[in-house]
Short mmCIF file of C-alpha atoms in Angstrom, two decimals:
data_model
loop_
_atom_site.label_atom_id
_atom_site.label_comp_id
_atom_site.label_asym_id
_atom_site.label_seq_id
_atom_site.Cartn_x
_atom_site.Cartn_y
_atom_site.Cartn_z
CA MET A 728 -34.87 8.48 16.30
CA LYS A 729 -37.94 6.39 15.34
CA ASN A 730 -39.96 9.39 14.28
CA ILE A 731 -37.08 10.75 12.27
CA THR A 732 -36.63 7.52 10.47
CA LEU A 733 -40.45 7.22 9.72
CA LEU A 734 -40.46 10.79 8.41
CA PHE A 735 -37.39 10.11 6.30
CA MET A 736 -38.99 7.01 4.88
CA ALA A 737 -42.23 8.88 3.97
CA VAL A 738 -40.36 11.54 2.07
CA LEU A 739 -38.36 9.08 0.10
CA LEU A 740 -41.33 6.94 -0.67
CA LEU A 741 -42.99 10.00 -2.15
CA ALA A 742 -39.74 10.80 -4.06
CA SER A 743 -39.87 7.42 -5.74
CA SER A 744 -42.94 8.49 -7.73
CA PHE A 745 -40.76 11.11 -9.45
CA PRO A 746 -38.11 9.22 -11.34
CA CYS A 747 -35.14 11.19 -12.50
CA ARG A 748 -34.01 10.44 -15.96
CA ALA A 749 -30.90 11.79 -17.77
CA SER A 750 -31.61 14.36 -20.46
CA GLU A 751 -31.21 13.09 -24.06
CA PRO A 752 -27.94 14.17 -25.56
CA LEU A 753 -28.06 16.90 -28.14
CA ALA A 754 -27.94 15.74 -31.78
CA LEU A 755 -24.72 16.52 -33.59
CA THR A 756 -26.57 17.15 -36.92
CA GLY A 757 -29.90 18.63 -37.75
CA ASN A 758 -31.43 15.29 -38.86
CA ASN A 759 -30.48 11.70 -39.39
CA ASP A 760 -29.73 12.14 -43.08
CA SER A 761 -27.33 15.06 -42.59
CA ILE A 762 -23.68 14.57 -43.39
CA ALA A 763 -21.47 14.44 -40.21
CA ASP A 764 -19.11 17.24 -39.52
CA LEU A 765 -15.67 15.84 -40.51
CA ARG A 766 -13.67 18.90 -39.66
CA PRO A 767 -10.45 18.23 -37.57
CA LEU A 768 -10.74 18.46 -33.83
CA THR A 769 -9.35 21.67 -32.24
CA SER A 770 -6.69 21.53 -29.51
CA TRP A 771 -9.44 22.42 -26.96
CA GLN A 772 -11.77 19.62 -28.17
CA ARG A 773 -8.87 17.10 -27.98
CA PHE A 774 -8.13 18.30 -24.47
CA ASN A 775 -11.75 17.92 -23.51
CA ARG A 776 -11.91 14.30 -24.79
CA LYS A 777 -8.84 13.41 -22.76
CA VAL A 778 -10.22 14.93 -19.59
CA ASP A 779 -13.59 13.21 -20.09
CA LYS A 780 -11.92 9.85 -20.85
CA PHE A 781 -9.88 10.18 -17.69
CA THR A 782 -12.83 11.24 -15.46
CA THR A 783 -15.06 8.50 -16.72
CA SER A 784 -12.56 5.80 -15.85
CA LYS A 785 -13.46 3.24 -13.28
CA GLY A 786 -10.62 4.17 -10.95
CA PHE A 787 -11.39 7.83 -11.05
CA GLN A 788 -15.15 7.20 -10.44
CA MET A 789 -14.39 5.21 -7.40
CA THR A 790 -11.94 7.64 -5.81
CA TYR A 791 -12.55 11.25 -6.98
CA VAL A 792 -14.97 12.05 -4.09
CA GLY A 793 -13.45 10.13 -1.20
CA VAL A 794 -9.75 10.67 -1.77
CA PRO A 795 -10.01 14.46 -1.85
CA LEU A 796 -12.00 14.38 1.46
CA VAL A 797 -9.27 12.35 3.13
CA VAL A 798 -6.61 14.59 1.77
CA ALA A 799 -8.58 17.65 2.97
CA GLY A 800 -8.87 15.97 6.43
CA VAL A 801 -5.13 15.66 6.65
CA ALA A 802 -4.48 19.11 5.17
CA THR A 803 -6.81 20.86 7.73
CA ILE A 804 -5.02 19.32 10.82
CA PRO A 805 -2.85 22.41 11.32
CA GLY A 806 -5.86 24.70 11.12
CA ARG A 807 -8.40 22.54 13.00
CA VAL A 808 -8.31 24.82 16.14
CA ARG A 809 -9.65 27.74 13.99
CA PHE A 810 -12.85 25.91 13.07
CA ARG A 811 -13.32 24.69 16.70
CA GLN A 812 -12.99 28.31 17.76
CA LEU A 813 -16.20 29.01 15.76
CA ARG A 814 -17.89 26.29 17.79
CA ASN A 815 -16.68 27.82 21.02
CA ASP A 816 -17.58 31.31 20.03
CA TYR A 817 -21.23 30.59 18.98
CA VAL A 818 -22.51 27.29 20.63
CA PRO A 819 -20.07 26.54 23.55
CA LYS A 820 -22.57 24.50 25.52
CA PHE A 821 -24.00 22.49 22.58
CA LYS A 822 -24.44 18.81 23.83
CA TYR A 823 -27.07 16.56 22.13
CA GLU A 824 -26.57 12.92 21.38
CA TYR A 825 -28.83 12.42 18.42
CA ASP A 826 -25.81 11.82 16.27
CA ASN A 827 -25.27 8.48 17.97
CA TYR A 828 -28.47 7.34 16.13
CA LEU A 829 -28.65 9.57 13.11
CA GLN A 830 -25.56 7.93 11.59
CA TYR A 831 -27.64 4.81 10.89
CA ALA A 832 -30.74 6.43 9.55
CA PRO A 833 -29.87 6.21 5.68
CA ALA A 834 -29.27 2.40 6.18
CA VAL A 835 -32.49 1.78 8.12
CA VAL A 836 -34.45 3.82 5.47
CA MET A 837 -32.71 1.79 2.68
CA LEU A 838 -33.73 -1.49 4.19
CA GLY A 839 -37.24 -0.12 4.79
CA LEU A 840 -37.60 0.94 1.16
CA LYS A 841 -36.42 -2.53 0.02
CA GLY A 842 -38.73 -4.16 2.41
CA PHE A 843 -41.69 -2.20 1.12
CA GLY A 844 -40.89 -3.41 -2.42
CA VAL A 845 -39.33 -0.27 -3.94
CA GLU A 846 -36.88 -1.73 -6.42
CA SER A 847 -33.25 -0.87 -6.00
CA ARG A 848 -30.14 -1.38 -8.03
CA SER A 849 -29.38 -4.86 -6.39
CA SER A 850 -31.25 -7.90 -5.33
CA TRP A 851 -31.42 -8.59 -1.62
CA GLY A 852 -28.47 -10.95 -1.70
CA ARG A 853 -26.24 -8.64 -3.79
CA MET A 854 -27.09 -5.62 -1.76
CA LEU A 855 -26.36 -7.30 1.63
CA VAL A 856 -23.11 -8.65 0.39
CA SER A 857 -22.10 -5.24 -0.88
CA ASP A 858 -23.12 -3.54 2.28
CA ALA A 859 -21.44 -6.08 4.42
CA LEU A 860 -18.10 -5.79 2.53
CA SER A 861 -18.43 -1.96 2.80
CA ALA A 862 -18.99 -2.00 6.58
CA ALA A 863 -16.11 -4.46 7.13
CA ILE A 864 -13.71 -2.21 5.17
CA MET A 865 -14.84 0.88 6.82
CA ALA A 866 -14.50 -0.54 10.44
CA THR A 867 -11.07 -2.06 9.68
CA VAL A 868 -9.70 1.20 8.30
CA VAL A 869 -11.32 3.58 10.80
CA ASN A 870 -10.16 1.54 13.91
CA THR A 871 -6.81 0.88 12.54
CA ILE A 872 -6.00 4.57 12.12
CA LYS A 873 -7.69 5.55 15.35
CA TYR A 874 -5.37 3.29 17.43
CA THR A 875 -2.35 4.23 15.26
CA ALA A 876 -2.84 7.98 14.90
CA HIS A 877 -3.59 8.46 18.64
CA VAL A 878 -5.12 11.91 18.26
CA GLN A 879 -6.82 13.53 21.33
CA ARG A 880 -10.44 14.55 21.06
CA PRO A 881 -11.15 18.22 21.45
CA ASP A 882 -12.97 17.64 24.73
CA GLY A 883 -9.90 15.73 25.99
CA SER A 884 -11.91 12.56 26.79
CA ASN A 885 -9.56 10.10 24.97
CA TYR A 886 -7.06 9.66 22.14
CA LYS A 887 -9.34 8.17 19.41
CA SER A 888 -10.39 11.25 17.55
CA PHE A 889 -9.02 10.83 14.04
CA PRO A 890 -10.90 9.83 11.93
CA SER A 891 -14.58 10.23 13.03
CA GLY A 892 -16.23 6.77 13.07
CA HIS A 893 -19.71 8.32 13.34
CA THR A 894 -19.07 10.37 10.17
CA ALA A 895 -17.54 7.51 8.38
CA THR A 896 -20.66 5.31 9.23
CA ALA A 897 -22.93 8.09 8.19
CA PHE A 898 -21.40 8.63 4.75
CA MET A 899 -21.01 4.89 4.25
CA THR A 900 -24.74 4.38 4.74
CA ALA A 901 -25.50 7.53 2.67
CA MET A 902 -23.42 6.21 -0.07
CA MET A 903 -25.25 2.87 0.12
CA MET A 904 -28.47 4.70 -0.33
CA HIS A 905 -27.10 6.57 -3.31
CA LYS A 906 -25.85 3.34 -4.94
CA GLU A 907 -29.13 1.57 -4.62
CA TYR A 908 -31.75 4.31 -5.02
CA GLY A 909 -29.89 7.42 -6.35
CA ASP A 910 -30.80 6.65 -9.95
CA ARG A 911 -34.53 6.42 -9.19
CA SER A 912 -34.79 9.91 -7.90
CA PRO A 913 -32.11 12.41 -6.74
CA TRP A 914 -33.97 13.03 -3.54
CA TYR A 915 -32.94 9.61 -2.13
CA SER A 916 -29.26 10.79 -2.37
CA ILE A 917 -29.88 14.31 -1.38
CA SER A 918 -31.67 13.22 1.76
CA ALA A 919 -29.16 10.57 2.69
CA PHE A 920 -26.17 12.88 2.29
CA THR A 921 -27.85 15.74 4.08
CA VAL A 922 -28.36 13.38 7.09
CA ALA A 923 -24.69 12.33 6.83
CA ALA A 924 -23.56 15.98 6.74
CA VAL A 925 -25.60 16.84 9.76
CA THR A 926 -23.98 13.89 11.54
CA GLY A 927 -20.54 15.25 10.76
CA VAL A 928 -21.36 18.77 11.82
CA SER A 929 -22.93 17.56 14.98
CA ARG A 930 -19.79 15.54 15.91
CA GLN A 931 -17.98 19.00 15.82
CA LEU A 932 -20.71 20.90 17.69
CA ASN A 933 -20.66 18.20 20.31
CA ASN A 934 -16.92 18.83 20.74
CA ARG A 935 -16.21 15.21 20.05
CA HIS A 936 -14.22 15.65 16.82
CA TRP A 937 -12.09 18.20 14.96
CA VAL A 938 -13.00 19.31 11.41
CA SER A 939 -10.08 17.15 10.14
CA ASP A 940 -11.51 14.05 11.84
CA VAL A 941 -14.96 14.68 10.09
CA LEU A 942 -13.60 15.28 6.61
CA ALA A 943 -11.36 12.13 6.71
CA GLY A 944 -14.21 10.10 8.09
CA ALA A 945 -16.50 11.20 5.36
CA GLY A 946 -13.90 10.19 2.71
CA ILE A 947 -13.18 6.92 4.28
CA GLY A 948 -16.93 6.14 4.43
CA ILE A 949 -17.51 6.86 0.78
CA LEU A 950 -14.29 4.97 -0.34
CA SER A 951 -15.26 1.94 1.70
CA THR A 952 -18.67 1.80 0.02
CA GLU A 953 -17.17 2.24 -3.42
CA LEU A 954 -14.67 -0.63 -2.67
CA GLY A 955 -17.37 -2.84 -1.18
CA TYR A 956 -19.62 -2.57 -4.21
CA TYR A 957 -16.70 -2.94 -6.52
CA LEU A 958 -15.73 -6.29 -4.90
CA ALA A 959 -19.45 -7.43 -4.98
CA ASP A 960 -19.57 -6.54 -8.65
CA LEU A 961 -16.62 -8.89 -9.20
CA ILE A 962 -18.25 -11.57 -7.29
CA PHE A 963 -21.79 -11.37 -8.67
CA LYS A 964 -21.03 -9.94 -12.17
CA ASP A 965 -24.52 -9.53 -13.74
CA LYS A 966 -26.42 -11.70 -11.29
CA GLY A 967 -28.80 -9.83 -9.07
CA LEU A 968 -28.27 -6.52 -10.89
CA ASN A 969 -31.68 -4.80 -11.69
CA PHE A 970 -30.07 -1.68 -13.40
CA GLU A 971 -26.70 -0.13 -13.85
CA SER A 972 -25.78 3.49 -12.90
CA PRO A 973 -24.86 5.78 -15.82
CA THR A 974 -21.43 7.38 -15.85
CA ASP A 975 -22.01 10.05 -18.47
CA TYR A 976 -24.12 12.98 -17.37
CA PRO A 977 -25.53 15.67 -19.67
CA LEU A 978 -24.56 19.30 -19.27
CA LEU A 979 -27.07 21.07 -16.92
CA GLU A 980 -29.19 23.64 -18.73
CA LYS A 981 -29.48 25.52 -15.44
CA PRO A 982 -26.66 24.78 -13.04
CA SER A 983 -28.54 25.96 -9.89
CA PHE A 984 -27.04 24.79 -6.66
CA VAL A 985 -27.24 24.96 -2.81
CA GLY A 986 -24.56 23.61 -0.56
CA LEU A 987 -22.26 23.83 2.48
CA TYR A 988 -19.49 26.50 2.25
CA MET A 989 -16.27 26.09 4.28
CA GLY A 990 -12.88 27.74 4.14
CA PHE A 991 -10.04 29.62 5.76
CA SER A 992 -10.44 33.43 6.20
CA SER A 993 -7.44 35.69 6.19
CA GLY A 994 -7.50 39.36 6.98
CA LEU A 995 -5.69 41.57 4.45
CA GLY A 996 -3.37 43.98 6.16
CA SER A 997 -4.68 45.61 9.25
CA ILE A 998 -7.66 47.58 10.68
CA ALA A 999 -6.71 51.21 11.17
CA LEU A 1000 -7.96 52.74 14.46
CA ALA A 1001 -6.21 56.02 15.39
CA ASP A 1002 -2.82 57.62 15.69
CA GLY A 1003 -1.00 54.67 14.18
CA MET A 1004 -2.96 52.25 16.24
CA LYS A 1005 -4.04 49.24 14.29
CA LEU A 1006 -5.47 45.78 14.70
CA ASN A 1007 -3.26 43.26 12.96
CA THR A 1008 -5.32 40.39 11.48
CA GLY A 1009 -4.46 36.65 11.24
CA ILE A 1010 -6.08 33.60 9.66
CA GLY A 1011 -9.42 32.38 10.94
CA SER A 1012 -12.26 30.25 9.56
CA ARG A 1013 -15.57 30.67 7.78
CA ILE A 1014 -18.45 28.34 7.33
CA GLY A 1015 -21.97 28.55 6.10
CA VAL A 1016 -24.47 27.87 3.31
CA GLU A 1017 -24.61 29.23 -0.19
CA GLY A 1018 -26.94 28.80 -3.08
CA ALA A 1019 -27.89 30.29 -6.45
CA TYR A 1020 -30.75 29.94 -9.09
CA PHE A 1021 -29.59 30.07 -12.66
CA PHE A 1022 -31.98 31.53 -15.33
CA ASN A 1023 -29.84 29.95 -18.02
CA ARG A 1024 -26.60 28.11 -18.47
CA TYR A 1025 -24.65 31.25 -17.60
CA ILE A 1026 -26.43 33.72 -15.42
CA GLY A 1027 -28.10 33.59 -12.12
CA CYS A 1028 -28.80 35.16 -8.72
CA GLY A 1029 -28.35 33.85 -5.20
CA GLY A 1030 -26.77 34.49 -1.90
CA MET A 1031 -25.01 33.09 1.20
CA ALA A 1032 -25.17 33.23 5.03
CA THR A 1033 -21.97 32.53 6.94
CA VAL A 1034 -20.25 32.93 10.33
CA SER A 1035 -16.48 33.53 10.54
CA ASN A 1036 -13.75 34.61 12.96
CA ILE A 1037 -10.62 36.54 12.31
CA PRO A 1038 -7.81 36.56 15.11
CA VAL A 1039 -6.55 40.14 15.79
CA SER A 1040 -3.74 41.65 17.87
CA LEU A 1041 -2.97 45.28 18.74
CA ASN A 1042 0.08 46.61 17.10
CA THR A 1043 0.99 48.83 20.00
CA ARG A 1044 0.41 46.08 22.55
CA PRO A 1045 0.93 42.74 20.86
CA ASP A 1046 0.89 40.94 24.20
CA ALA A 1047 -2.72 42.14 24.95
CA ALA A 1048 -5.15 39.13 24.91
CA LEU A 1049 -7.85 40.02 22.37
CA GLU A 1050 -10.64 37.76 21.12
CA PRO A 1051 -11.12 37.08 17.49
CA ILE A 1052 -13.58 39.31 15.55
CA ASP A 1053 -16.68 37.13 15.15
CA GLU A 1054 -18.92 38.00 12.14
CA GLY A 1055 -22.18 36.89 10.88
CA ARG A 1056 -23.02 37.76 7.23
CA ALA A 1057 -26.00 37.51 4.86
CA MET A 1058 -25.43 38.61 1.27
CA ALA A 1059 -27.25 38.32 -2.07
CA GLY A 1060 -26.29 39.22 -5.65
CA ALA A 1061 -25.35 37.96 -9.06
CA TYR A 1062 -23.78 34.71 -10.15
CA ALA A 1063 -22.13 33.85 -13.46
CA GLN A 1064 -20.76 30.50 -14.71
CA TYR A 1065 -19.12 29.19 -17.90
CA PRO A 1066 -19.01 25.47 -18.68
CA CYS A 1067 -15.52 24.38 -19.83
CA THR A 1068 -16.54 20.66 -20.30
CA SER A 1069 -19.53 18.46 -19.32
CA ARG A 1070 -18.18 18.37 -15.85
CA TRP A 1071 -15.77 21.40 -15.35
CA SER A 1072 -16.85 25.04 -15.09
CA VAL A 1073 -15.56 28.39 -13.93
CA GLY A 1074 -17.59 31.04 -12.16
CA CYS A 1075 -17.66 34.41 -10.52
CA LYS A 1076 -20.10 36.34 -8.24
CA ALA A 1077 -20.64 39.86 -6.82
CA LEU A 1078 -22.68 40.12 -3.58
CA ALA A 1079 -23.64 42.76 -1.05
CA GLY A 1080 -25.51 42.63 2.30
CA TYR A 1081 -25.49 42.89 6.06
CA ASN A 1082 -22.74 42.13 8.56
CA TYR A 1083 -23.25 41.46 12.26
CA ILE A 1084 -20.52 41.52 14.96
CA PRO A 1085 -21.92 39.86 18.15
CA SER A 1086 -18.81 40.49 20.39
CA GLN A 1087 -18.14 44.22 20.12
CA THR A 1088 -15.47 44.51 22.78
CA LEU A 1089 -12.97 41.82 21.61
CA GLY A 1090 -12.93 40.47 25.10
CA CYS A 1091 -11.49 43.66 26.73
CA GLU A 1092 -12.44 47.22 27.67
CA GLY A 1093 -11.10 49.88 25.41
CA ILE A 1094 -12.19 49.01 21.85
CA ASP A 1095 -15.70 48.87 20.96
CA LEU A 1096 -16.75 47.84 17.38
CA ASP A 1097 -20.15 48.75 15.80
CA ARG A 1098 -22.49 45.79 15.90
CA ASP A 1099 -24.02 46.45 12.45
CA GLY A 1100 -22.36 47.11 9.06
CA PHE A 1101 -22.50 46.92 5.29
CA VAL A 1102 -20.48 44.21 3.49
CA TRP A 1103 -19.80 43.49 -0.17
CA SER A 1104 -18.06 40.56 -1.75
CA ALA A 1105 -16.55 39.33 -4.99
CA GLY A 1106 -15.33 35.85 -5.78
CA VAL A 1107 -14.19 33.35 -8.41
CA SER A 1108 -14.53 29.64 -8.40
CA ILE A 1109 -13.86 26.43 -10.21
CA GLY A 1110 -16.72 23.88 -10.20
CA TYR A 1111 -16.76 20.10 -10.83
CA MET A 1112 -19.84 17.98 -11.35
CA LEU A 1113 -19.26 14.87 -9.12
CA LYS A 1114 -22.47 13.00 -9.75
CA ARG A 1115 -25.64 13.78 -11.58
CA HIS A 1116 -27.03 15.95 -8.84
CA PHE A 1117 -23.77 16.61 -6.72
CA GLY A 1118 -20.85 18.94 -7.31
CA ALA A 1119 -18.00 20.66 -5.67
CA ARG A 1120 -16.60 24.18 -5.93
CA PHE A 1121 -13.11 25.52 -5.12
CA PHE A 1122 -13.40 29.23 -4.34
CA CYS A 1123 -11.47 32.33 -3.50
CA ASP A 1124 -13.70 35.15 -2.13
CA TYR A 1125 -12.83 38.80 -1.21
CA THR A 1126 -14.99 40.71 1.30
CA SER A 1127 -14.95 44.19 2.54
CA THR A 1128 -16.88 45.15 5.71
CA SER A 1129 -17.60 48.67 6.77
CA THR A 1130 -17.58 49.26 10.53
CA SER A 1131 -17.18 52.16 13.02
CA PHE A 1132 -15.26 51.94 16.19
CA THR A 1133 -15.10 53.75 19.61
CA LEU A 1134 -11.88 53.89 21.64
CA SER A 1135 -12.02 54.44 25.43
CA PRO A 1136 -9.21 55.11 27.94
CA SER A 1137 -7.58 51.74 28.89
CA GLN A 1138 -4.32 51.34 30.61
CA GLU A 1139 -3.98 47.72 29.54
CA LEU A 1140 -4.22 48.73 25.85
CA GLY A 1141 -2.32 52.03 26.17
CA ILE A 1142 -5.26 54.18 25.07
CA SER A 1143 -5.17 57.50 26.81
CA GLU A 1144 -8.32 59.27 25.48
CA SER A 1145 -11.67 58.52 23.82
CA ARG A 1146 -11.79 58.43 20.12
CA SER A 1147 -14.28 57.26 17.42
CA GLY A 1148 -14.07 56.78 13.70
CA ASN A 1149 -14.78 54.48 10.77
CA SER A 1150 -12.71 51.60 9.27
CA ALA A 1151 -13.00 48.57 6.98
CA ILE A 1152 -12.19 44.99 7.45
CA HIS A 1153 -10.76 43.40 4.38
CA ALA A 1154 -10.54 39.60 4.19
CA LEU A 1155 -9.82 36.83 1.65
CA THR A 1156 -11.52 33.28 2.07
CA TRP A 1157 -10.39 30.33 0.24
CA GLY A 1158 -11.84 26.83 0.49
CA ALA A 1159 -14.25 24.47 -1.01
CA SER A 1160 -18.05 23.87 -0.98
CA ALA A 1161 -20.10 20.70 -1.52
CA ASN A 1162 -23.36 21.34 -3.43
CA ILE A 1163 -26.59 19.77 -4.52
CA LEU A 1164 -27.28 20.63 -8.17
CA PHE A 1165 -30.88 21.08 -9.37
#
């Protein structure tokens, strides 16, 4: 933990020498002596102004990240087992306790930077009061819900699973770092939230929390910091404030991004085998990373790497116990985006690549899927710029995977003779991604 923290501090001290400044707004006229354009606003322009006015309000700025995360945490409770299945399929024996210490890393580094004389948003007194209020709010909310909700942990150790306290602490300390140093350089915020995200993912890998616990914990951590700093602002007003964070961000010239991709994956129809025999598909989960580099405001190229699972059942033997189809994918292709306002955008993509199925037999003898295959995908998304270098995307992606199969005689599955052939796995994935914009 000591080595991780020292390395983290070294990177951020280096980042402080590269200050990040907002781009100058584009001039409305060719020069200062030009006559302003007095034409009436169009309906679209009036709509944009209303949206921007709402999204720049204080209440929205404090809640638009944390509240959706908490809502997402509650909404994913019914499907939390599907995400845990990914963990059990790929890393069932994962058990490392570094997340017990990693949750505090952003706070330790923030205090270290302050101690080394790197100027932050607040004075020592204002910062400590803001952080103390944030921690008190977070601890109160998390423990109240834990002892009220009484949700069992996935490992069955106790009934204090929802929400994740480690994740709440990690995102609280990351938000503190963002508040104090995020306007000096985006790398302070990027590094802090990366550490927080790793903490949350690690809680799931260690089988200590469900995905719903982690999402809700992240939201509570962020909301607690927002409220703590808001209360401190009321107490101190302008005293001890070195600089104020901007609320208006210029439109990105190149909306390149990289981020965490997560959603539910549903098979479309069934997978045809032979003589009326089919694999019926259900709803599974998909998680991975996605990124794209844009050459201009509209066109770019990129790719994604994901793992997923889709539950299946045999139509001729629905009682047969089959394991989900696990898939690992790596794809690349073209991305397009159109900015609707300074914060909202719509996008699409077309990708192709390689698909890998690690478990070919679905947990039983009789059906053998080809390990390697070709996959292509097309998707649409709605993007929102949360902060200067952070955004979220809500997506719906279609994928088609080509695979071959071999059937061998199986009394359990009712297969009388050997067969082989080709088929395709069609799936629709919907969900959200959290992205770093650069």
